[in-house]
C-alpha cells in the first residue's frame, strides 16, 4: 500500500516523513486527528526492521492516541512520532533536528516521551521547540507515574466488577510505567509476579516489592487473577487469548491486542479486558491538563478512569460485545459529535 492509501485507510490527517542525514535521523510523524484540539503523542525510538514496519507503527499508535484523548474528554487529538534507531544515530543532534521539525508545525503537535526515549532526548527536543512535554517542567510531575495511577484506577474498576477483593497480579515489563504500577500494587498489599527481558529490572522489582520473578515467556499465562501487559504492543494474540488463565487483562502497553478479534475471544471467555487507550490515558491526561489547561493537579481526572472503565464494562455486558468495541464506539461518538464537515481549515493550537 502507498503512503496516501495507508493514510486514507487509517483516516490519518497528516503524515510527515523526515530525515536529517548529518544526524542519522529518519522517521515518520503521524498527526492522526486534530478535530478536538492539538494532536498529542510521544516520540518512539525503535530498531524497525523495515520502513513499512515503522510507518504501520506510527499510524497505529497515532490512531490509538486519538481514541485515547477523545475518550478521556480532552481538548486534544492524537499523533505519534517514530524514529529509526541504528548505530549511525547521533542522538543529541537528531533530537534537536526533530525539535526544529516540531517547531515548524506551530503547535499542531505536542510531543512527549514514549518507548526508547529518555529525559536527555526530550531536553534536546526542547532546545528547539516548546511543544514538548518535559518531565523537568516544574509542577508537571512524573508522566509514567500518572499513567500507572490511571491503570490502577482502571484495574480497581475491573476488580470491583469481577467481585475480586484480593488479586494476584502478573506485570509484564517493569520499565517506567510497570515499575510504578508494581509500586502502587505493592502498597495495596497485592501479591505480585513480575517479568522483564532485562533481568536487572526484574531483580529490582523483586528486591523493592518482594515480587516473584517469572520468565518473560511465561508471565502472561502464569497462575494469576490479573495480567498487566506493560511492555510492548501485540502482547496478546488469538492463541494466547484462547488459553489465558487470568480473569482480567489490564496494563499500560499500547495496542495490547494483536488484532480486534482478540477482544472478542476474551469477551467470549468472560475475561475482563481493560481497553489500553482507556486505562493508559493517565500520562496524556496530565500532559494535556498541564500544558493546555494549566491545571495544577490531575488526580481527580485520573480517578475518572475508574468511572469510564465501569461504564464500559457494564455496556459490554449488557450488549454482549467486547469492552474494546464499546470503548472505541464511545471515543468515536465524541469525535463525530465535534467534527464539522467539510473541514476547511487546519486548527491551530
Ligand atoms: P519502558 O521502555 O520504560 O518499559 C518497558 C519495559 O518492558 C522495559 O523494562 C523492557 O525491558 C520490558 N520488556 C520489553 N519486552 C518485554 C517482554 N517481551 N517481556 C517482558 N518485558 C519486556 O516503557 P514504558 O514507558 O514503561 O511504557 C510501557 C508501555 O506502556 C509501552 O507500550 C508504552 O507505549 C505504554 N505507555 C506508556 C506511557 C508512559 O507514560 N510512559 C503512557 C501510555 C502508554
Short mmCIF file of C-alpha atoms and ligand atoms in Angstrom, two decimals:
data_model
loop_
_atom_site.label_atom_id
_atom_site.label_comp_id
_atom_site.label_asym_id
_atom_site.label_seq_id
_atom_site.Cartn_x
_atom_site.Cartn_y
_atom_site.Cartn_z
CA UNK A 1 0.00 0.00 0.00
CA UNK A 2 1.28 3.51 -0.80
CA UNK A 3 1.62 6.30 1.77
CA UNK A 4 -1.60 8.08 0.84
CA UNK A 5 -3.53 4.81 0.70
CA UNK A 6 -2.22 3.87 4.17
CA UNK A 7 -3.27 7.28 5.49
CA UNK A 8 -6.71 7.04 3.95
CA UNK A 9 -7.23 3.54 5.32
CA UNK A 10 -6.38 4.86 8.77
CA UNK A 11 -8.18 8.21 8.32
CA UNK A 12 -4.92 9.97 9.24
CA UNK A 13 -4.88 13.76 8.70
CA UNK A 14 -1.20 14.30 8.04
CA UNK A 15 1.88 12.15 7.68
CA UNK A 16 5.37 13.60 7.62
CA UNK A 17 8.37 11.54 6.54
CA UNK A 18 11.58 13.23 7.62
CA UNK A 19 15.32 12.75 7.63
CA UNK A 20 18.43 14.63 8.63
CA UNK A 21 21.42 12.97 7.06
CA UNK A 22 24.12 14.50 9.28
CA UNK A 23 22.32 13.38 12.44
CA UNK A 24 21.30 9.98 11.05
CA UNK A 25 17.70 10.94 11.81
CA UNK A 26 14.91 9.16 9.92
CA UNK A 27 11.32 8.72 10.88
CA UNK A 28 7.61 9.40 10.48
CA UNK A 29 5.34 11.81 12.30
CA UNK A 30 1.67 10.89 12.01
CA UNK A 31 -0.88 13.51 13.04
CA UNK A 32 -4.00 11.40 13.14
CA UNK A 33 -6.71 13.86 14.12
CA UNK A 34 -6.95 17.46 15.36
CA UNK A 35 -10.74 17.76 15.48
CA UNK A 36 -10.76 18.25 19.25
CA UNK A 37 -7.52 20.23 19.54
CA UNK A 38 -3.77 19.98 19.00
CA UNK A 39 -2.53 16.43 18.49
CA UNK A 40 -0.69 14.87 21.44
CA UNK A 41 1.65 11.90 21.12
CA UNK A 42 5.01 10.64 22.25
CA UNK A 43 8.23 10.02 20.36
CA UNK A 44 9.25 6.37 19.96
CA UNK A 45 12.80 5.26 19.11
CA UNK A 46 12.95 1.70 17.89
CA UNK A 47 15.03 -0.66 15.72
CA UNK A 48 12.45 -1.10 12.98
CA UNK A 49 13.31 -3.85 10.51
CA UNK A 50 11.66 -2.07 7.58
CA UNK A 51 10.23 1.30 6.61
CA UNK A 52 6.77 -0.29 6.40
CA UNK A 53 7.02 -1.53 9.99
CA UNK A 54 7.82 1.99 11.17
CA UNK A 55 5.03 3.52 9.11
CA UNK A 56 2.48 0.99 10.36
CA UNK A 57 3.56 1.60 13.95
CA UNK A 58 3.27 5.40 13.57
CA UNK A 59 -0.22 5.17 12.06
CA UNK A 60 -1.49 2.60 14.57
CA UNK A 61 -0.12 4.45 17.59
CA UNK A 62 -1.35 7.87 16.39
CA UNK A 63 -4.83 6.43 15.85
CA UNK A 64 -4.80 4.98 19.37
CA UNK A 65 -3.84 8.43 20.71
CA UNK A 66 -6.89 9.96 19.04
CA UNK A 67 -9.14 7.37 20.69
CA UNK A 68 -7.35 7.95 23.99
CA UNK A 69 -7.70 11.75 24.04
CA UNK A 70 -11.32 11.57 22.81
CA UNK A 71 -12.36 9.03 25.43
CA UNK A 72 -10.56 10.99 28.16
CA UNK A 73 -12.61 14.05 27.12
CA UNK A 74 -9.51 16.14 26.48
CA UNK A 75 -9.41 19.16 24.17
CA UNK A 76 -6.79 17.37 22.08
CA UNK A 77 -6.24 14.95 19.22
CA UNK A 78 -3.79 12.13 18.54
CA UNK A 79 -0.35 11.82 16.93
CA UNK A 80 2.87 9.82 17.16
CA UNK A 81 6.47 10.16 16.05
CA UNK A 82 8.56 7.08 15.34
CA UNK A 83 12.32 7.21 14.79
CA UNK A 84 14.67 4.57 13.43
CA UNK A 85 17.26 3.53 15.97
CA UNK A 86 20.55 2.50 14.35
CA UNK A 87 24.28 2.68 15.10
CA UNK A 88 24.72 5.82 12.98
CA UNK A 89 22.24 7.88 15.00
CA UNK A 90 23.82 10.98 16.57
CA UNK A 91 21.32 11.15 19.36
CA UNK A 92 21.57 14.71 20.60
CA UNK A 93 21.81 16.22 17.13
CA UNK A 94 18.94 14.02 15.93
CA UNK A 95 16.56 15.04 18.70
CA UNK A 96 17.45 18.72 18.18
CA UNK A 97 16.66 18.33 14.48
CA UNK A 98 13.35 16.71 15.40
CA UNK A 99 12.67 19.70 17.69
CA UNK A 100 13.07 22.03 14.68
CA UNK A 101 10.53 19.97 12.73
CA UNK A 102 8.05 20.01 15.63
CA UNK A 103 8.51 23.78 16.00
CA UNK A 104 7.70 24.25 12.31
CA UNK A 105 4.24 22.75 12.96
CA UNK A 106 3.32 25.79 15.04
CA UNK A 107 1.62 23.90 17.89
CA UNK A 108 -0.46 21.44 15.85
CA UNK A 109 1.57 18.71 17.57
CA UNK A 110 2.69 18.45 21.20
CA UNK A 111 5.31 15.72 21.71
CA UNK A 112 6.47 13.76 24.73
CA UNK A 113 8.14 10.53 25.78
CA UNK A 114 7.49 7.01 24.54
CA UNK A 115 9.44 3.76 24.42
CA UNK A 116 13.19 4.21 23.90
CA UNK A 117 13.24 7.97 24.56
CA UNK A 118 14.65 9.42 27.76
CA UNK A 119 14.76 12.76 29.56
CA UNK A 120 18.01 13.86 27.83
CA UNK A 121 16.44 13.24 24.41
CA UNK A 122 13.41 15.37 25.28
CA UNK A 123 15.63 18.12 26.64
CA UNK A 124 17.37 18.15 23.23
CA UNK A 125 13.97 18.48 21.51
CA UNK A 126 13.10 21.22 23.99
CA UNK A 127 16.11 23.30 22.95
CA UNK A 128 14.36 23.83 19.58
CA UNK A 129 10.68 23.91 20.49
CA UNK A 130 8.38 24.49 23.41
CA UNK A 131 5.94 21.90 22.02
CA UNK A 132 7.35 19.03 24.06
CA UNK A 133 6.36 17.68 27.47
CA UNK A 134 9.49 17.89 29.63
CA UNK A 135 9.47 15.93 32.85
CA UNK A 136 11.70 18.64 34.30
CA UNK A 137 8.88 21.20 33.89
CA UNK A 138 8.13 22.46 37.42
CA UNK A 139 4.76 21.13 38.57
CA UNK A 140 4.22 18.61 35.76
CA UNK A 141 5.11 15.52 37.80
CA UNK A 142 6.18 12.10 36.59
CA UNK A 143 4.20 11.17 33.47
CA UNK A 144 4.87 7.44 33.86
CA UNK A 145 3.60 7.57 37.42
CA UNK A 146 0.41 9.29 36.20
CA UNK A 147 -0.03 6.57 33.61
CA UNK A 148 0.40 3.90 36.27
CA UNK A 149 -2.13 5.62 38.56
CA UNK A 150 -4.62 5.61 35.69
CA UNK A 151 -4.02 1.91 35.07
CA UNK A 152 -4.57 1.30 38.77
CA UNK A 153 -7.95 3.11 38.67
CA UNK A 154 -8.95 1.01 35.66
CA UNK A 155 -7.83 -2.16 37.40
CA UNK A 156 -9.82 -1.26 40.54
CA UNK A 157 -12.93 -0.93 38.39
CA UNK A 158 -12.30 -4.37 36.87
CA UNK A 159 -11.67 -5.95 40.28
CA UNK A 160 -14.88 -4.43 41.67
CA UNK A 161 -16.83 -5.55 38.63
CA UNK A 162 -15.47 -9.09 38.98
CA UNK A 163 -16.09 -9.05 42.74
CA UNK A 164 -12.43 -9.79 43.46
CA UNK A 165 -11.23 -8.37 46.76
CA UNK A 166 -7.67 -9.66 46.67
CA UNK A 167 -5.85 -10.44 43.50
CA UNK A 168 -2.55 -11.83 42.32
CA UNK A 169 -1.22 -9.58 39.55
CA UNK A 170 1.38 -10.53 36.91
CA UNK A 171 3.16 -7.47 35.49
CA UNK A 172 4.87 -7.89 32.11
CA UNK A 173 7.63 -5.29 31.81
CA UNK A 174 8.82 -3.34 34.84
CA UNK A 175 10.10 -0.29 32.99
CA UNK A 176 8.90 3.25 33.70
CA UNK A 177 5.18 2.51 33.99
CA UNK A 178 5.36 -1.15 35.04
CA UNK A 179 7.61 -0.30 37.97
CA UNK A 180 5.24 2.45 39.16
CA UNK A 181 2.29 0.11 38.81
CA UNK A 182 4.12 -2.57 40.79
CA UNK A 183 4.89 0.04 43.45
CA UNK A 184 1.21 1.05 43.74
CA UNK A 185 0.05 -2.57 43.81
CA UNK A 186 2.63 -3.41 46.45
CA UNK A 187 1.34 -0.53 48.62
CA UNK A 188 -2.14 -2.02 48.27
CA UNK A 189 -0.84 -5.34 49.56
CA UNK A 190 -1.15 -7.14 46.22
CA UNK A 191 0.61 -10.42 45.56
CA UNK A 192 2.95 -9.58 42.67
CA UNK A 193 4.63 -11.52 39.88
CA UNK A 194 6.94 -9.65 37.50
CA UNK A 195 8.91 -10.33 34.33
CA UNK A 196 11.23 -8.26 32.20
CA UNK A 197 13.53 -9.13 29.31
CA UNK A 198 16.06 -7.03 31.19
CA UNK A 199 16.87 -9.27 34.20
CA UNK A 200 18.21 -6.32 36.19
CA UNK A 201 14.84 -4.56 36.07
CA UNK A 202 13.03 -7.70 37.21
CA UNK A 203 15.57 -8.11 40.00
CA UNK A 204 14.98 -4.52 41.18
CA UNK A 205 11.22 -5.12 41.34
CA UNK A 206 11.76 -8.34 43.26
CA UNK A 207 14.01 -6.53 45.70
CA UNK A 208 11.78 -3.47 46.17
CA UNK A 209 8.38 -5.20 46.33
CA UNK A 210 9.14 -8.80 47.23
CA UNK A 211 7.69 -9.75 43.83
CA UNK A 212 8.27 -13.21 42.40
CA UNK A 213 10.20 -13.11 39.13
CA UNK A 214 8.76 -15.16 36.28
CA UNK A 215 10.35 -15.87 32.88
CA UNK A 216 9.26 -13.29 30.25
CA UNK A 217 7.78 -16.00 28.01
CA UNK A 218 5.60 -17.28 30.87
CA UNK A 219 4.35 -14.13 32.57
CA UNK A 220 1.16 -13.65 30.54
CA UNK A 221 -0.01 -17.18 31.04
CA UNK A 222 1.05 -17.65 34.60
CA UNK A 223 -1.28 -18.50 37.50
CA UNK A 224 -2.63 -15.01 38.29
CA UNK A 225 -6.00 -13.23 38.56
CA UNK A 226 -4.78 -10.25 36.56
CA UNK A 227 -2.20 -9.86 33.82
CA UNK A 228 -0.86 -6.35 33.31
CA UNK A 229 0.98 -6.00 29.98
CA UNK A 230 3.32 -3.03 30.46
CA UNK A 231 5.90 -3.79 27.76
CA UNK A 232 5.23 -3.61 24.02
CA UNK A 233 2.15 -3.90 21.81
CA UNK A 234 0.50 -7.03 20.39
CA UNK A 235 1.26 -8.88 23.63
CA UNK A 236 -1.93 -10.94 23.41
CA UNK A 237 -2.69 -12.81 20.22
CA UNK A 238 -5.58 -15.13 19.47
CA UNK A 239 -3.79 -18.29 20.61
CA UNK A 240 -2.82 -16.75 23.94
CA UNK A 241 -6.33 -15.31 24.42
CA UNK A 242 -7.76 -18.82 23.99
CA UNK A 243 -5.67 -20.25 26.81
CA UNK A 244 -5.20 -17.23 29.12
CA UNK A 245 -5.83 -18.17 32.76
CA UNK A 246 -6.30 -14.69 34.23
CA UNK A 247 -9.75 -13.16 34.77
CA UNK A 248 -8.63 -9.62 33.98
CA UNK A 249 -6.23 -8.05 31.45
CA UNK A 250 -5.29 -4.50 32.42
CA UNK A 251 -1.95 -2.86 31.66
CA UNK A 252 -0.29 0.20 30.18
CA UNK A 253 1.05 -1.15 26.88
CA UNK A 254 -0.40 0.48 23.78
CA UNK A 255 -2.20 -1.77 21.31
CA UNK A 256 -2.10 -4.79 23.64
CA UNK A 257 -4.34 -6.94 21.44
CA UNK A 258 -2.68 -8.28 18.30
CA UNK A 259 -5.96 -7.76 16.40
CA UNK A 260 -9.52 -6.58 17.24
CA UNK A 261 -10.84 -10.19 17.14
CA UNK A 262 -8.70 -10.98 20.18
CA UNK A 263 -11.01 -8.70 22.17
CA UNK A 264 -13.96 -10.85 21.08
CA UNK A 265 -12.17 -14.03 22.19
CA UNK A 266 -11.53 -12.52 25.63
CA UNK A 267 -15.17 -11.38 25.88
CA UNK A 268 -16.45 -14.83 24.86
CA UNK A 269 -14.25 -16.40 27.54
CA UNK A 270 -15.56 -14.00 30.19
CA UNK A 271 -12.14 -12.37 30.67
CA UNK A 272 -12.45 -8.66 31.51
CA UNK A 273 -10.26 -6.67 29.16
CA UNK A 274 -9.44 -3.06 30.09
CA UNK A 275 -9.00 -1.28 26.73
CA UNK A 276 -5.46 0.09 26.63
CA UNK A 277 -6.40 3.52 25.31
CA UNK A 278 -8.87 3.92 28.18
CA UNK A 279 -6.71 2.84 31.12
CA UNK A 280 -3.28 4.07 29.98
CA UNK A 281 -4.50 7.65 29.43
CA UNK A 282 -3.14 8.96 32.76
CA UNK A 283 0.05 10.38 31.26
CA UNK A 284 -1.67 12.15 28.41
CA UNK A 285 -4.37 13.47 30.76
CA UNK A 286 -1.66 15.01 32.91
CA UNK A 287 0.22 16.38 29.87
CA UNK A 288 -2.92 17.91 28.36
CA UNK A 289 -4.17 19.37 31.61
CA UNK A 290 -0.76 20.85 32.45
CA UNK A 291 0.18 22.21 29.03
CA UNK A 292 -3.21 23.03 27.50
CA UNK A 293 -5.37 23.83 30.54
CA UNK A 294 -2.78 24.99 33.09
CA UNK A 295 -4.21 22.64 35.74
CA UNK A 296 -2.07 22.14 38.85
CA UNK A 297 -3.44 18.74 39.85
CA UNK A 298 -4.78 15.98 37.61
CA UNK A 299 -5.53 13.33 40.24
CA UNK A 300 -9.31 13.98 40.13
CA UNK A 301 -9.26 13.49 36.34
CA UNK A 302 -7.18 10.33 36.67
CA UNK A 303 -9.79 8.95 39.06
CA UNK A 304 -12.43 9.28 36.29
CA UNK A 305 -10.71 6.36 34.57
CA UNK A 306 -12.43 4.20 37.21
CA UNK A 307 -15.89 5.53 36.20
CA UNK A 308 -15.20 5.18 32.47
CA UNK A 309 -13.96 1.63 32.94
CA UNK A 310 -17.07 0.73 34.95
CA UNK A 311 -19.31 2.23 32.28
CA UNK A 312 -17.53 0.31 29.51
CA UNK A 313 -17.73 -2.97 31.45
CA UNK A 314 -21.45 -2.53 32.10
CA UNK A 315 -22.25 -1.58 28.48
CA UNK A 316 -20.20 -4.51 27.16
CA UNK A 317 -22.03 -6.91 29.47
CA UNK A 318 -25.48 -5.51 28.64
CA UNK A 319 -24.89 -5.51 24.89
CA UNK A 320 -22.94 -8.76 24.77
CA UNK A 321 -19.97 -7.21 22.93
CA UNK A 322 -16.31 -6.70 23.79
CA UNK A 323 -15.09 -3.90 26.03
CA UNK A 324 -12.68 -2.89 23.26
CA UNK A 325 -15.61 -2.38 20.86
CA UNK A 326 -17.58 -0.34 23.43
CA UNK A 327 -14.63 1.90 24.29
CA UNK A 328 -13.91 2.56 20.62
CA UNK A 329 -17.57 3.39 19.96
CA UNK A 330 -17.63 5.90 22.83
CA UNK A 331 -14.42 7.56 21.63
CA UNK A 332 -15.68 7.76 18.04
CA UNK A 333 -19.00 9.21 19.19
CA UNK A 334 -17.23 12.09 20.95
CA UNK A 335 -15.09 12.71 17.89
CA UNK A 336 -18.01 12.61 15.47
CA UNK A 337 -20.09 14.97 17.59
CA UNK A 338 -17.33 17.58 17.25
CA UNK A 339 -16.49 17.07 13.58
CA UNK A 340 -17.74 19.69 11.18
CA UNK A 341 -17.89 18.78 7.55
CA UNK A 342 -16.33 19.90 5.33
CA UNK A 343 -13.32 20.80 7.48
CA UNK A 344 -11.89 23.75 5.60
CA UNK A 345 -9.12 24.99 7.83
CA UNK A 346 -6.43 23.43 9.98
CA UNK A 347 -6.96 24.10 13.64
CA UNK A 348 -4.05 25.88 15.24
CA UNK A 349 -3.05 25.45 18.89
P1 LIG B 1 9.80 1.25 29.15
O1 LIG B 1 10.63 1.05 27.93
O2 LIG B 1 10.32 2.09 30.26
O3 LIG B 1 9.41 -0.16 29.80
C1 LIG B 1 9.11 -1.29 29.04
C2 LIG B 1 9.75 -2.47 29.78
O4 LIG B 1 9.30 -3.68 29.18
C3 LIG B 1 11.27 -2.47 29.72
O5 LIG B 1 11.80 -2.67 31.01
C4 LIG B 1 11.59 -3.66 28.79
O6 LIG B 1 12.82 -4.29 29.11
C5 LIG B 1 10.40 -4.55 29.07
N1 LIG B 1 10.08 -5.53 28.03
C6 LIG B 1 10.11 -5.40 26.68
N2 LIG B 1 9.67 -6.52 26.08
C7 LIG B 1 9.34 -7.39 27.08
C8 LIG B 1 8.82 -8.70 27.11
N3 LIG B 1 8.54 -9.37 25.98
N4 LIG B 1 8.61 -9.29 28.31
C9 LIG B 1 8.89 -8.63 29.46
N5 LIG B 1 9.39 -7.39 29.49
C10 LIG B 1 9.60 -6.77 28.32
O7 LIG B 1 8.39 1.80 28.61
P2 LIG B 1 7.24 2.48 29.46
O8 LIG B 1 7.33 3.95 29.30
O9 LIG B 1 7.18 1.87 30.80
O10 LIG B 1 5.96 2.03 28.61
C11 LIG B 1 5.47 0.70 28.70
C12 LIG B 1 4.29 0.54 27.76
O11 LIG B 1 3.26 1.45 28.15
C13 LIG B 1 4.58 0.87 26.29
O12 LIG B 1 3.80 0.03 25.46
C14 LIG B 1 4.13 2.30 26.14
O13 LIG B 1 3.77 2.60 24.80
C15 LIG B 1 2.92 2.30 27.05
N6 LIG B 1 2.56 3.61 27.57
C16 LIG B 1 3.46 4.31 28.30
C17 LIG B 1 3.11 5.55 28.82
C18 LIG B 1 4.06 6.34 29.67
O14 LIG B 1 3.61 7.27 30.36
N7 LIG B 1 5.33 6.01 29.70
C19 LIG B 1 1.83 6.07 28.57
C20 LIG B 1 0.92 5.30 27.84
C21 LIG B 1 1.30 4.08 27.34
#
